[in-house]
Coordinates of C-alpha atoms in Angstrom, one line a residue:
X1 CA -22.7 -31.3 0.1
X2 CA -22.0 -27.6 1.5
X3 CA -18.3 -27.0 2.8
X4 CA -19.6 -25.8 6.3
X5 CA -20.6 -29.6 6.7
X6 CA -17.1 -30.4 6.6
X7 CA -15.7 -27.5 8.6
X8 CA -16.3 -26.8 11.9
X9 CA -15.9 -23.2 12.8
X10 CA -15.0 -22.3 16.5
X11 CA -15.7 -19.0 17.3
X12 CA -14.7 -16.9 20.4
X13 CA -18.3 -15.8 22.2
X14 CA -17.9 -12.7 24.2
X15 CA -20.8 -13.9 26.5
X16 CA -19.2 -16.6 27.6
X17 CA -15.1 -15.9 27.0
X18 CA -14.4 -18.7 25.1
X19 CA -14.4 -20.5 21.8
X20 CA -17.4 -22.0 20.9
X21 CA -18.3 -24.3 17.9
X22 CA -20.5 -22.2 15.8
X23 CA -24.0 -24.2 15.5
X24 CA -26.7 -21.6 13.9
X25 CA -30.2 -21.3 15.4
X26 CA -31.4 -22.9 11.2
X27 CA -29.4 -25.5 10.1
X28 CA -27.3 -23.8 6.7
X29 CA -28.6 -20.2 7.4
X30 CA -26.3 -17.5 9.5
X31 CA -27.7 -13.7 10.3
X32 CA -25.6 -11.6 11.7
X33 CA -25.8 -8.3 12.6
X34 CA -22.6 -5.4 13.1
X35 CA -23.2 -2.2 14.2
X36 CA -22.2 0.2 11.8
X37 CA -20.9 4.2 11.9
X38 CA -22.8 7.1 13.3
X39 CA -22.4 9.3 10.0
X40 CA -21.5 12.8 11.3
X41 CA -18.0 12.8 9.7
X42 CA -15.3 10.6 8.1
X43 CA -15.3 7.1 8.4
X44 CA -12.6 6.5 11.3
X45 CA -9.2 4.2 10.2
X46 CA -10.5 1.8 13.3
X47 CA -13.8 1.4 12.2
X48 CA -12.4 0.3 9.1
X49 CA -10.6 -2.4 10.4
X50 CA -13.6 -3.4 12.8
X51 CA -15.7 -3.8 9.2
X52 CA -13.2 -5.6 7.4
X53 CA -12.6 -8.2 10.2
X54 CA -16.3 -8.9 9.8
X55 CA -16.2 -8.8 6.0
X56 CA -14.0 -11.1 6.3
X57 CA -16.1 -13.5 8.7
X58 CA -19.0 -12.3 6.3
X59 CA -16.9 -14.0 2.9
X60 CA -15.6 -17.1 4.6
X61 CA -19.2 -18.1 5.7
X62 CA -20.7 -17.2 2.5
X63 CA -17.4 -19.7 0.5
X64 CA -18.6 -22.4 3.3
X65 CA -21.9 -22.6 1.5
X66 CA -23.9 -20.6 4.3
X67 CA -26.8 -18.2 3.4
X68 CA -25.5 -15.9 5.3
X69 CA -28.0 -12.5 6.2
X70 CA -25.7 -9.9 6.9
X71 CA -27.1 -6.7 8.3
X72 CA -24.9 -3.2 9.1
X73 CA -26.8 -0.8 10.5
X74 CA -26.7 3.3 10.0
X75 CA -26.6 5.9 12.7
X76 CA -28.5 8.6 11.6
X77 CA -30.0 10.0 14.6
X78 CA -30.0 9.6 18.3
X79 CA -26.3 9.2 19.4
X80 CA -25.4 12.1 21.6
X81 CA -21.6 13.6 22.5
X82 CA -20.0 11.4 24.6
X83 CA -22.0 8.2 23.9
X84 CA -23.9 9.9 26.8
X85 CA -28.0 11.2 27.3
X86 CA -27.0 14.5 27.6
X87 CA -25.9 17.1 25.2
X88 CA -25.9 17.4 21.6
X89 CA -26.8 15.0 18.8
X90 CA -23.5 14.2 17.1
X91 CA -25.0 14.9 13.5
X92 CA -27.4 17.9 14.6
X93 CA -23.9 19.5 16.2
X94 CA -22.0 19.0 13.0
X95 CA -25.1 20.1 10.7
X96 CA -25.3 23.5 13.1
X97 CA -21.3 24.2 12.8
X98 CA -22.1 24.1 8.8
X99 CA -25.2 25.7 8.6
X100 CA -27.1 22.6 6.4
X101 CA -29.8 20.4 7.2
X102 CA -28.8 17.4 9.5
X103 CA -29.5 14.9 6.2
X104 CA -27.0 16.3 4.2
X105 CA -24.5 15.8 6.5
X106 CA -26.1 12.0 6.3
X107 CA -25.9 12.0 2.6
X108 CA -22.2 13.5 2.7
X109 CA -20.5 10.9 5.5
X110 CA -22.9 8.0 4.1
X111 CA -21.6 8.1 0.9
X112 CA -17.8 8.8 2.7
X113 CA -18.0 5.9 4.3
X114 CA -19.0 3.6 1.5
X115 CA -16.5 4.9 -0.8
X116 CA -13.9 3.9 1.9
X117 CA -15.7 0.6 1.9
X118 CA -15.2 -0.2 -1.5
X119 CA -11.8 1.0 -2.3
X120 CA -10.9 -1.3 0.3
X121 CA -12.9 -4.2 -1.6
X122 CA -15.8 -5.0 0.9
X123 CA -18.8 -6.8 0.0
X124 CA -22.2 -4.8 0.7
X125 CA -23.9 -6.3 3.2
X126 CA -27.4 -7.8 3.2
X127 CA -29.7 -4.9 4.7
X128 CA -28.2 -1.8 5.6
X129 CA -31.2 -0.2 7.3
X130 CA -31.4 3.4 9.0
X131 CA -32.0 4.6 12.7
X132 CA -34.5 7.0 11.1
X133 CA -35.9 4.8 9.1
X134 CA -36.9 2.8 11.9
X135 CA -38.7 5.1 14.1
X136 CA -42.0 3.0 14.6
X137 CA -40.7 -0.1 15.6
X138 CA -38.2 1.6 18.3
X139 CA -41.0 3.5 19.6
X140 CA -43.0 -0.2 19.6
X141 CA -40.1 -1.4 21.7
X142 CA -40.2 1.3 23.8
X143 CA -43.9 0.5 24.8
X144 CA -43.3 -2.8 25.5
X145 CA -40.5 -2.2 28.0
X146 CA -42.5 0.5 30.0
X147 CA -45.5 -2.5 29.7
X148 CA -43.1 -4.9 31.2
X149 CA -41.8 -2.6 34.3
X150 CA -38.5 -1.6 33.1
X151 CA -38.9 1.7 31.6
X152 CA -40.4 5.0 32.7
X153 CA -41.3 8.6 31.8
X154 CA -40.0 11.7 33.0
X155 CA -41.3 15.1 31.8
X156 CA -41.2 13.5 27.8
X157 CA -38.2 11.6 28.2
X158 CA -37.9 7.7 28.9
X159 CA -35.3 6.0 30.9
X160 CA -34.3 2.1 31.5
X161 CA -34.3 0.8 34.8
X162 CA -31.7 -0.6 35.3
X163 CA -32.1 -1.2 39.0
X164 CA -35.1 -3.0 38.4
X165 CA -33.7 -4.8 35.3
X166 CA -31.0 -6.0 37.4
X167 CA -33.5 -8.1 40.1
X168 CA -34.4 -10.4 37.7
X169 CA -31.5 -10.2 35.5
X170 CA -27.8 -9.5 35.3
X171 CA -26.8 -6.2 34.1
X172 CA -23.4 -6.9 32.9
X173 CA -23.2 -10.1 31.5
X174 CA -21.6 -9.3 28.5
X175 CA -18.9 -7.1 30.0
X176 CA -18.3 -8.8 33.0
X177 CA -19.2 -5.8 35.0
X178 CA -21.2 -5.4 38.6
X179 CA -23.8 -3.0 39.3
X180 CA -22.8 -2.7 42.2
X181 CA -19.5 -1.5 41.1
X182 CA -20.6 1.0 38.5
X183 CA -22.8 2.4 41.2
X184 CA -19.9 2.9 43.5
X185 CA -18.0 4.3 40.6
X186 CA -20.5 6.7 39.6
X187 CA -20.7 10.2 40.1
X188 CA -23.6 12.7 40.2
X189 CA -23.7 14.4 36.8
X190 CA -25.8 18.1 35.7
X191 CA -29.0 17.6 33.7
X192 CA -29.2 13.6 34.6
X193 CA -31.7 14.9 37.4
X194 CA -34.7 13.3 35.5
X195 CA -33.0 9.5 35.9
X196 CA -34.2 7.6 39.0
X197 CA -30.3 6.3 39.2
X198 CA -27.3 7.6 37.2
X199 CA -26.6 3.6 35.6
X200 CA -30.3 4.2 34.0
X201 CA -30.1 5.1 29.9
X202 CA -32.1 6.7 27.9
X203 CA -34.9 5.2 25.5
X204 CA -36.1 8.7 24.4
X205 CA -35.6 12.0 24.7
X206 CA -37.4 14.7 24.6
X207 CA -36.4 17.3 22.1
X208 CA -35.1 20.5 23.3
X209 CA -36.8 23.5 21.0
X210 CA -33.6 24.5 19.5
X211 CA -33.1 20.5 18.3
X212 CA -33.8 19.7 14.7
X213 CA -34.3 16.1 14.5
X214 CA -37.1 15.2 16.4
X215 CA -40.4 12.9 15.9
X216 CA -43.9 12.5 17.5
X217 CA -44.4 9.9 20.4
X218 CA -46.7 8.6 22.7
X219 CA -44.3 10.4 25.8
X220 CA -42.9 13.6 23.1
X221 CA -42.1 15.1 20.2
X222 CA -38.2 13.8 20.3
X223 CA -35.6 11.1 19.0
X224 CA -34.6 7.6 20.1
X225 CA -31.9 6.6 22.2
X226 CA -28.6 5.4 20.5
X227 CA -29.3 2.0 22.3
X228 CA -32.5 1.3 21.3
X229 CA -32.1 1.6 17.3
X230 CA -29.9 -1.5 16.9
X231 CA -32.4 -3.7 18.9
X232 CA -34.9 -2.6 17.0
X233 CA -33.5 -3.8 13.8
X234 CA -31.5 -6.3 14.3
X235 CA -34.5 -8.2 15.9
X236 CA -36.8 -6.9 12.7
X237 CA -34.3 -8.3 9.9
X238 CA -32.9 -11.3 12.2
X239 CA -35.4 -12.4 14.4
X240 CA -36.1 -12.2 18.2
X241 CA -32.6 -14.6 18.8
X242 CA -30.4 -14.9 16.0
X243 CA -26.8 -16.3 15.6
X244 CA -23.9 -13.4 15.7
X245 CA -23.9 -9.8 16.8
X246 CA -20.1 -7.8 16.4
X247 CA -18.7 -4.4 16.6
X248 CA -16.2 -2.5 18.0
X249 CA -14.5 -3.7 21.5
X250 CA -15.9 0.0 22.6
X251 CA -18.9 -1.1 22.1
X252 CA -18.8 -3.9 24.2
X253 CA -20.2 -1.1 27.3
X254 CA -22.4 0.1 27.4
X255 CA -24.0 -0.1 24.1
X256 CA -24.1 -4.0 23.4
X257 CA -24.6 -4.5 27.3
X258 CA -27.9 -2.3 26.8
X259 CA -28.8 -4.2 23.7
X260 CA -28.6 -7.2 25.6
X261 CA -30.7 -5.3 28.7
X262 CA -33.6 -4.0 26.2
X263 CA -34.2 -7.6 24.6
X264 CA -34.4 -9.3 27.9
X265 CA -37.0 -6.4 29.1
X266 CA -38.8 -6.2 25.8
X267 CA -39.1 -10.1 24.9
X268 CA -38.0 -11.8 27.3
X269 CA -35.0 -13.7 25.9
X270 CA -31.2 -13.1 25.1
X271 CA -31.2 -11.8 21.4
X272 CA -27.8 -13.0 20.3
X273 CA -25.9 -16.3 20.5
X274 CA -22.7 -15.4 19.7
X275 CA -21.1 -12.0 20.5
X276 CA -18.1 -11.0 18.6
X277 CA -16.0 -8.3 18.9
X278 CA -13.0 -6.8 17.2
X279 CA -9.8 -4.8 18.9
X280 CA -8.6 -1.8 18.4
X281 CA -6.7 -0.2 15.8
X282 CA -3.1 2.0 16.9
X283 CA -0.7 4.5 15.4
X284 CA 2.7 4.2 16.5
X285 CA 2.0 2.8 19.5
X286 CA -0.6 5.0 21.0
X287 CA -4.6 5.2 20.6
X288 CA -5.3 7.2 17.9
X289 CA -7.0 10.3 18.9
X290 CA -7.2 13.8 16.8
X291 CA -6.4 15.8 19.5
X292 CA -3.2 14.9 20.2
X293 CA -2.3 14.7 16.7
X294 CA -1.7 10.7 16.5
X295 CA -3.8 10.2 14.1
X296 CA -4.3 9.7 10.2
X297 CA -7.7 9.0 8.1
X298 CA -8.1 6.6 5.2
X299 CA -7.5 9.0 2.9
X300 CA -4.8 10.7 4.3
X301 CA -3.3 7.3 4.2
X302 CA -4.3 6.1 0.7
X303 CA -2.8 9.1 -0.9
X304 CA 0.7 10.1 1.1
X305 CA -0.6 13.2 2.0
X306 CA 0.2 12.7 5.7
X307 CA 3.6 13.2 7.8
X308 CA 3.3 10.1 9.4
X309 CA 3.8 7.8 6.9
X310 CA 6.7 7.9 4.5
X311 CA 5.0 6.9 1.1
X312 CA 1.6 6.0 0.1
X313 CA 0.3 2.6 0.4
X314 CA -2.2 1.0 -1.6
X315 CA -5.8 -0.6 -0.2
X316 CA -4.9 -4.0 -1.2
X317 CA -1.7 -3.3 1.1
X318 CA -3.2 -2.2 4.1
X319 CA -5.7 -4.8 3.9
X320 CA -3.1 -7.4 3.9
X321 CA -1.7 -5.8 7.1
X322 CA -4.5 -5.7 8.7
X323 CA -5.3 -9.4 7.8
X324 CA -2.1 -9.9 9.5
X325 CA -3.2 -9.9 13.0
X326 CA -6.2 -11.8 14.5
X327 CA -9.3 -9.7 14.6
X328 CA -8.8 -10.2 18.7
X329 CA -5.8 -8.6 18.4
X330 CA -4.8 -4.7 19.6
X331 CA -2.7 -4.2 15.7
X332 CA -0.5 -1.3 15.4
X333 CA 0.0 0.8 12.5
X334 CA 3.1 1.8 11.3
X335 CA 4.9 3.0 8.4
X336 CA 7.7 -0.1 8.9
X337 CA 5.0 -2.6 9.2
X338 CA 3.3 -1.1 6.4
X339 CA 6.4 -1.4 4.3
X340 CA 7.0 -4.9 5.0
X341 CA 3.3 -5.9 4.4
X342 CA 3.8 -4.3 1.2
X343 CA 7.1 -6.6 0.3
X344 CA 4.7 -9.7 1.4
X345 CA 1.8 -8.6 -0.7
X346 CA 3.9 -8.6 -3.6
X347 CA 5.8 -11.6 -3.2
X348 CA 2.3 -13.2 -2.8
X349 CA 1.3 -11.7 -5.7
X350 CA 4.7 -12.5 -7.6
X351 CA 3.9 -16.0 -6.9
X352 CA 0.7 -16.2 -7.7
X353 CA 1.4 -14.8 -11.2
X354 CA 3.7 -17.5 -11.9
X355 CA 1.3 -20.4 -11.6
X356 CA -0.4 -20.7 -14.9
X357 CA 3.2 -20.9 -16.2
X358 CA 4.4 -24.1 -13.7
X359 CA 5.2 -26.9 -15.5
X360 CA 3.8 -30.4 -14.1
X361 CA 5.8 -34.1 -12.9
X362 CA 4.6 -37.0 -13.0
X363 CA 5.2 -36.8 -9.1
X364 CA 4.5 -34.0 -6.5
X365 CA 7.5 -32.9 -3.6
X366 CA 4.8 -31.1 -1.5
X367 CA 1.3 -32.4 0.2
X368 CA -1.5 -29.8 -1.7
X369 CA -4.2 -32.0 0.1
X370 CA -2.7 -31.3 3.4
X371 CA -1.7 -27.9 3.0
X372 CA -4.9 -26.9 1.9
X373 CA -6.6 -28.5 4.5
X374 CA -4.3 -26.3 7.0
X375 CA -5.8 -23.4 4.7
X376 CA -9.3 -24.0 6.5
X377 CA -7.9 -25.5 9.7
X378 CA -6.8 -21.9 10.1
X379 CA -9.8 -19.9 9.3
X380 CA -12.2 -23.0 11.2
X381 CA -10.0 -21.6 14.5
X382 CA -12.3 -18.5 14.9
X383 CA -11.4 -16.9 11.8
X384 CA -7.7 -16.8 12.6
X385 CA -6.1 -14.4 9.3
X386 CA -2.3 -14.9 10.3
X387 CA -2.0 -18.6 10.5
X388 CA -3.8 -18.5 7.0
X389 CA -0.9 -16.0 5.6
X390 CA 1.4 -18.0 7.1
X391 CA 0.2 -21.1 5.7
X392 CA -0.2 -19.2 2.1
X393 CA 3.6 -17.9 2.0
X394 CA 4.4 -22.2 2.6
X395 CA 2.5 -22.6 -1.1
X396 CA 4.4 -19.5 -1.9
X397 CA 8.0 -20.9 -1.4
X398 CA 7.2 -24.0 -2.7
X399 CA 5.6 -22.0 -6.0
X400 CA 9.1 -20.8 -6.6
X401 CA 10.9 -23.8 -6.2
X402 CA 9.0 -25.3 -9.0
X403 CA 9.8 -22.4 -11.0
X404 CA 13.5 -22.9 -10.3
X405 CA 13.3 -26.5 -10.9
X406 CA 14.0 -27.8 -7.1
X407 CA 10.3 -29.1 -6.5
X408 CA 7.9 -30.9 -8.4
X409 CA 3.9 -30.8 -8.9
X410 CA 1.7 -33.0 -11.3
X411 CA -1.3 -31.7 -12.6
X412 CA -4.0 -32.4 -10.3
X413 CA -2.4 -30.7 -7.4
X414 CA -1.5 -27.7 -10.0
X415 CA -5.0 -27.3 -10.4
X416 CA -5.7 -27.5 -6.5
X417 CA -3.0 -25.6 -5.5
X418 CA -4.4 -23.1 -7.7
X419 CA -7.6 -22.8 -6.7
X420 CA -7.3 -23.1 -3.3
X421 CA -5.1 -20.0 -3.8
X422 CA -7.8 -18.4 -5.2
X423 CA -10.4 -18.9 -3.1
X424 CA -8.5 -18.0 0.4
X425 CA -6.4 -15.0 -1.3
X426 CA -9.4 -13.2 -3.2
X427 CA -12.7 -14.6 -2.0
X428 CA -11.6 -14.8 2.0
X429 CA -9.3 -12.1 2.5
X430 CA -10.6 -10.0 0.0
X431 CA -6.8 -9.1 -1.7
X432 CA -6.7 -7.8 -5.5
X433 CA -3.8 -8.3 -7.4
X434 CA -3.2 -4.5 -8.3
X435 CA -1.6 -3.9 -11.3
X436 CA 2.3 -3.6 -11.2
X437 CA 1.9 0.0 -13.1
X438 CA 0.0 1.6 -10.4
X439 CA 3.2 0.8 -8.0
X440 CA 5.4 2.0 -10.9
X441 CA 6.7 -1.5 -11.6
X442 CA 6.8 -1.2 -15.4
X443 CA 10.1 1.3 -14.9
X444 CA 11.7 -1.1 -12.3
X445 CA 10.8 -4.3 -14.7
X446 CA 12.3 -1.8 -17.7
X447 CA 15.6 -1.2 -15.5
X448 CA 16.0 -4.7 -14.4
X449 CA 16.0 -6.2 -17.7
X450 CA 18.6 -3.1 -18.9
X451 CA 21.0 -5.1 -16.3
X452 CA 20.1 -8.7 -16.9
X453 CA 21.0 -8.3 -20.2
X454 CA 24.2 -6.3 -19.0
X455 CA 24.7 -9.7 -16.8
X456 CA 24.5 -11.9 -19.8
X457 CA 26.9 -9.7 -21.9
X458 CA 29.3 -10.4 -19.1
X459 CA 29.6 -13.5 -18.6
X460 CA 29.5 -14.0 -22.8
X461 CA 32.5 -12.4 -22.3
X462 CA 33.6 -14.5 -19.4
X463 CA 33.7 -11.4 -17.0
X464 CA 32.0 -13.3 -14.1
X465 CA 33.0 -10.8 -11.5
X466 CA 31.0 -8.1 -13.2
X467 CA 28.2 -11.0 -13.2
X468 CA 28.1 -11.8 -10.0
X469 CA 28.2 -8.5 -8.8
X470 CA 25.5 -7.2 -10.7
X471 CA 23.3 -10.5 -9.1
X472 CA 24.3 -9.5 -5.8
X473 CA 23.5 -6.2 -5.8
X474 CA 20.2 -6.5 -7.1
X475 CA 19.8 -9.0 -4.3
X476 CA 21.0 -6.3 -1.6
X477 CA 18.1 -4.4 -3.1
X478 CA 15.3 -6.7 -2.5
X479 CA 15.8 -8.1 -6.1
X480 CA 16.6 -11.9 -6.7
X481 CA 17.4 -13.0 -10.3
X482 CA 16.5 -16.7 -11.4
X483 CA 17.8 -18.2 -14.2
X484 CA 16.6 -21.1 -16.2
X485 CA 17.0 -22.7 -19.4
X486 CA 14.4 -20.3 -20.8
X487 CA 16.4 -17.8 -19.9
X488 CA 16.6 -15.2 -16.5
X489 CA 13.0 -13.8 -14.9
X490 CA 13.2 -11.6 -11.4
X491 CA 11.3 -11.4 -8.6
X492 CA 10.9 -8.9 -5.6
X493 CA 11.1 -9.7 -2.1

């Protein structure tokens, strides 16, 4: 029998603002969709953690036994300055400033961004299909909402109506906004002249002579609307209503609110059951942003090469910070608690190390059943990463009290302690246990045994002052010693 018989996930749905228990539309099957980066430069630090937050959601399905269909889309065309419908395309902009074709700059960011991806250890997702590669069935949809009364032409462009949209419907139901309101707070903007009402967006556009990317329509020769691509494929590889759609929280509006608008037009139904969406990501405090300078890349932040951070910090590490904090959550970045996700990370991985060498009792001190059903209580409580840690770093103490003799385990629960481990560490958080040498450990190991065997010289010699103080300054320095019979390991904190 599957696990996700046994473990019932609840989920906070956007739509509805609370936590629901996640049922999918085919019993055993999950498809969910994320929208994924408009590829006109480097993959941004935030959008990172938004994909790993759903990698992780991704992994813990698929360990629950779920077939899971996980598609992330890529922005290749269509998504103007400003998330607006006027002004430049994003990529065509960048591909002018460089003097290339529009496609290299594609190729160039594409493969960016999934370099990032897998330094950080994410798993590929199902389909990973292309705005440009989807031209047909955008323009398809585009048909059918002019068929159905909610689109119309202007001079080779197309525009939702949202006015009329918003007489049958509710425009706004996913980000709990009025019309009315955003009509009240909406000013008159240059070149919007061609909508019938400033909330209206645009399903095409009409290419400008001077703009590269362009294709033949029914209405133009032009490009889709940044809206229109993800409806178009998410409904192609999921079907018309399928179980989870997440991004961004700045996605929520308009974008996902316009999804939501061009599936009701086109077909007739909500597309999505459960809306998901993760916070943001801040440095020091304050939203990133590159023009005032608070901001750092992955890169930047991988290698040191910054003057934000004090060192540099390695994927595994930042990916255990960012697991940290609830996918919900607004996380800061910063160098302290970078540094201290680092110690954890390494005392996790300390312990971790120590297990095939535990020896088993005949009795156990500590529950493994019900400490690894607290493992998936945590997860089953929409995907909630810190209780998990928290629950991993219990297993952790009690690890090294079995080392040092003060706790017992038998065999069975060796074995479950073990794999459960496993499983949540590696296959649901997606952690690696780096190798010691690429954090220079091998010197420190060197040096530490240079003066445990200084501290066993002493106190040959009876000079347990010398001893002790050796002891406790290692342990001012994050360094506890811990002797046994066998002799006296270390381990850092």
């Amino acid at each position: 029998m599957s696990l996700y018989n046994t473990n019932q996930i609840k989920l906070y749905n956007t739509l509805s603002g609370e936590k629901e228990i996640l049922q999918p539309i085919t019993d055993g099957y999950v498809g969910m969709y994320v929208c994924g980066p408009t590829v006109y430069s480097n993959v941004h630090l935030g959008n990172v953690r938004t994909f790993m937050s759903f990698d992780m959601i991704f992994r813990y399905l698929k360990h629950l036994g779920y077939k899971v269909r996980y598609v992330r889309n890529i922005t290749d065309a269509g998504h103007l300055e400003n998330d607006a419908d006027v002004g430049e395309d994003k990529i065509t902009k960048k591909a002018r400033l460089e003097a290339i074709e529009p496609m290299e700059i594609v190729q160039r960011y594409t493969v960016d961004f999934h370099n990032v991806l897998n330094t950080f250890n994410f798993l590929p997702p199902s389909i990973e299909p292309t705005a440009t590669g989807h031209i047909i069935e955008q323009i398809e949809l585009i048909q059918s909402i002019i068929d159905n009364g909610f689109g119309y032409v202007v001079n080779g462009s197309v525009y939702f109506d949202v006015h009329k949209y918003n007489e049958s419907n509710e425009y706004g139901i996913l980000s709990k906004r009025k019309l009315e309101d955003l009509i009240h707070n909406t000013r008159a903007l240059d070149g919007q002249s061609d909508k019938k009402n400033p909330q209206d967006f645009a399903l095409w556009k009409k290419a400008e002579p001077t703009h590269i990317m362009r294709w033949p329509s029914p209405w133009s020769d032009g490009f889709p609307g940044w809206h229109l691509e993800c409806t178009a494929m998410s409904t192609k590889y999921l079907g018309e209503y399928f179980d989870i759609h997440g991004g961004g929280m700045d996605l929520k509006f308009p974008h996902h609110e316009c999804e939501i608008a061009q599936n009701q037009a086109a077909k007739g139904q909500d597309p999505v059951k459960y809306w998901m969406h993760a916070n943001m990501l801040e440095l020091n405090g304050a939203r990133m942003s590159k023009s005032t300078g608070n901001y750092i890349n992955p890169a930047e932040l991988l290698s040191g090469d910054n003057d934000i951070m004090s060192k540099a910090y390695n994927p595994s590490v930042i990916r255990f910070f960012m697991m940290q904090a609830s996918y919900r959550s607004i996380l800061d970045l910063t160098d302290d608690g970078l540094a201290a996700a680092e110690k954890g990370f390494h005392r996790l991985m300390d312990a971790i190390s120590l297990i095939d060498n535990l020896k088993t009792s005949s009795t156990s001190s500590f529950n493994v059943a019900e400490w690894k059903q607290k493992c998936y209580d945590a997860m089953n409580d929409d995907f909630n990463t810190p209780i998990l840690i928290a629950t991993l770093f219990e297993a952790v103490k009690f690890i090294n009290q079995i080392k040092d003799g003060s706790a017992s385990i038998t065999s069975t629960d060796l074995e479950s302690l073990k794999s459960t481990i496993n499983i949540f560490v590696f296959d649901v958080l997606g952690l690696v246990n780096i190798s010691k040498t690429n954090t220079g450990s091998d010197k420190l190991a060197s040096a530490v045994e240079i003066l445990i065997n200084l501290r066993k010289e002493a106190r040959l010699n009876k000079d347990f002052a010398l001893s002790d103080k050796i002891r406790d300054e290692l342990a001012e320095a994050g360094i506890k010693l811990n002797d046994s019979r066998e002799g006296t390991t270390f381990t850092t904190n």
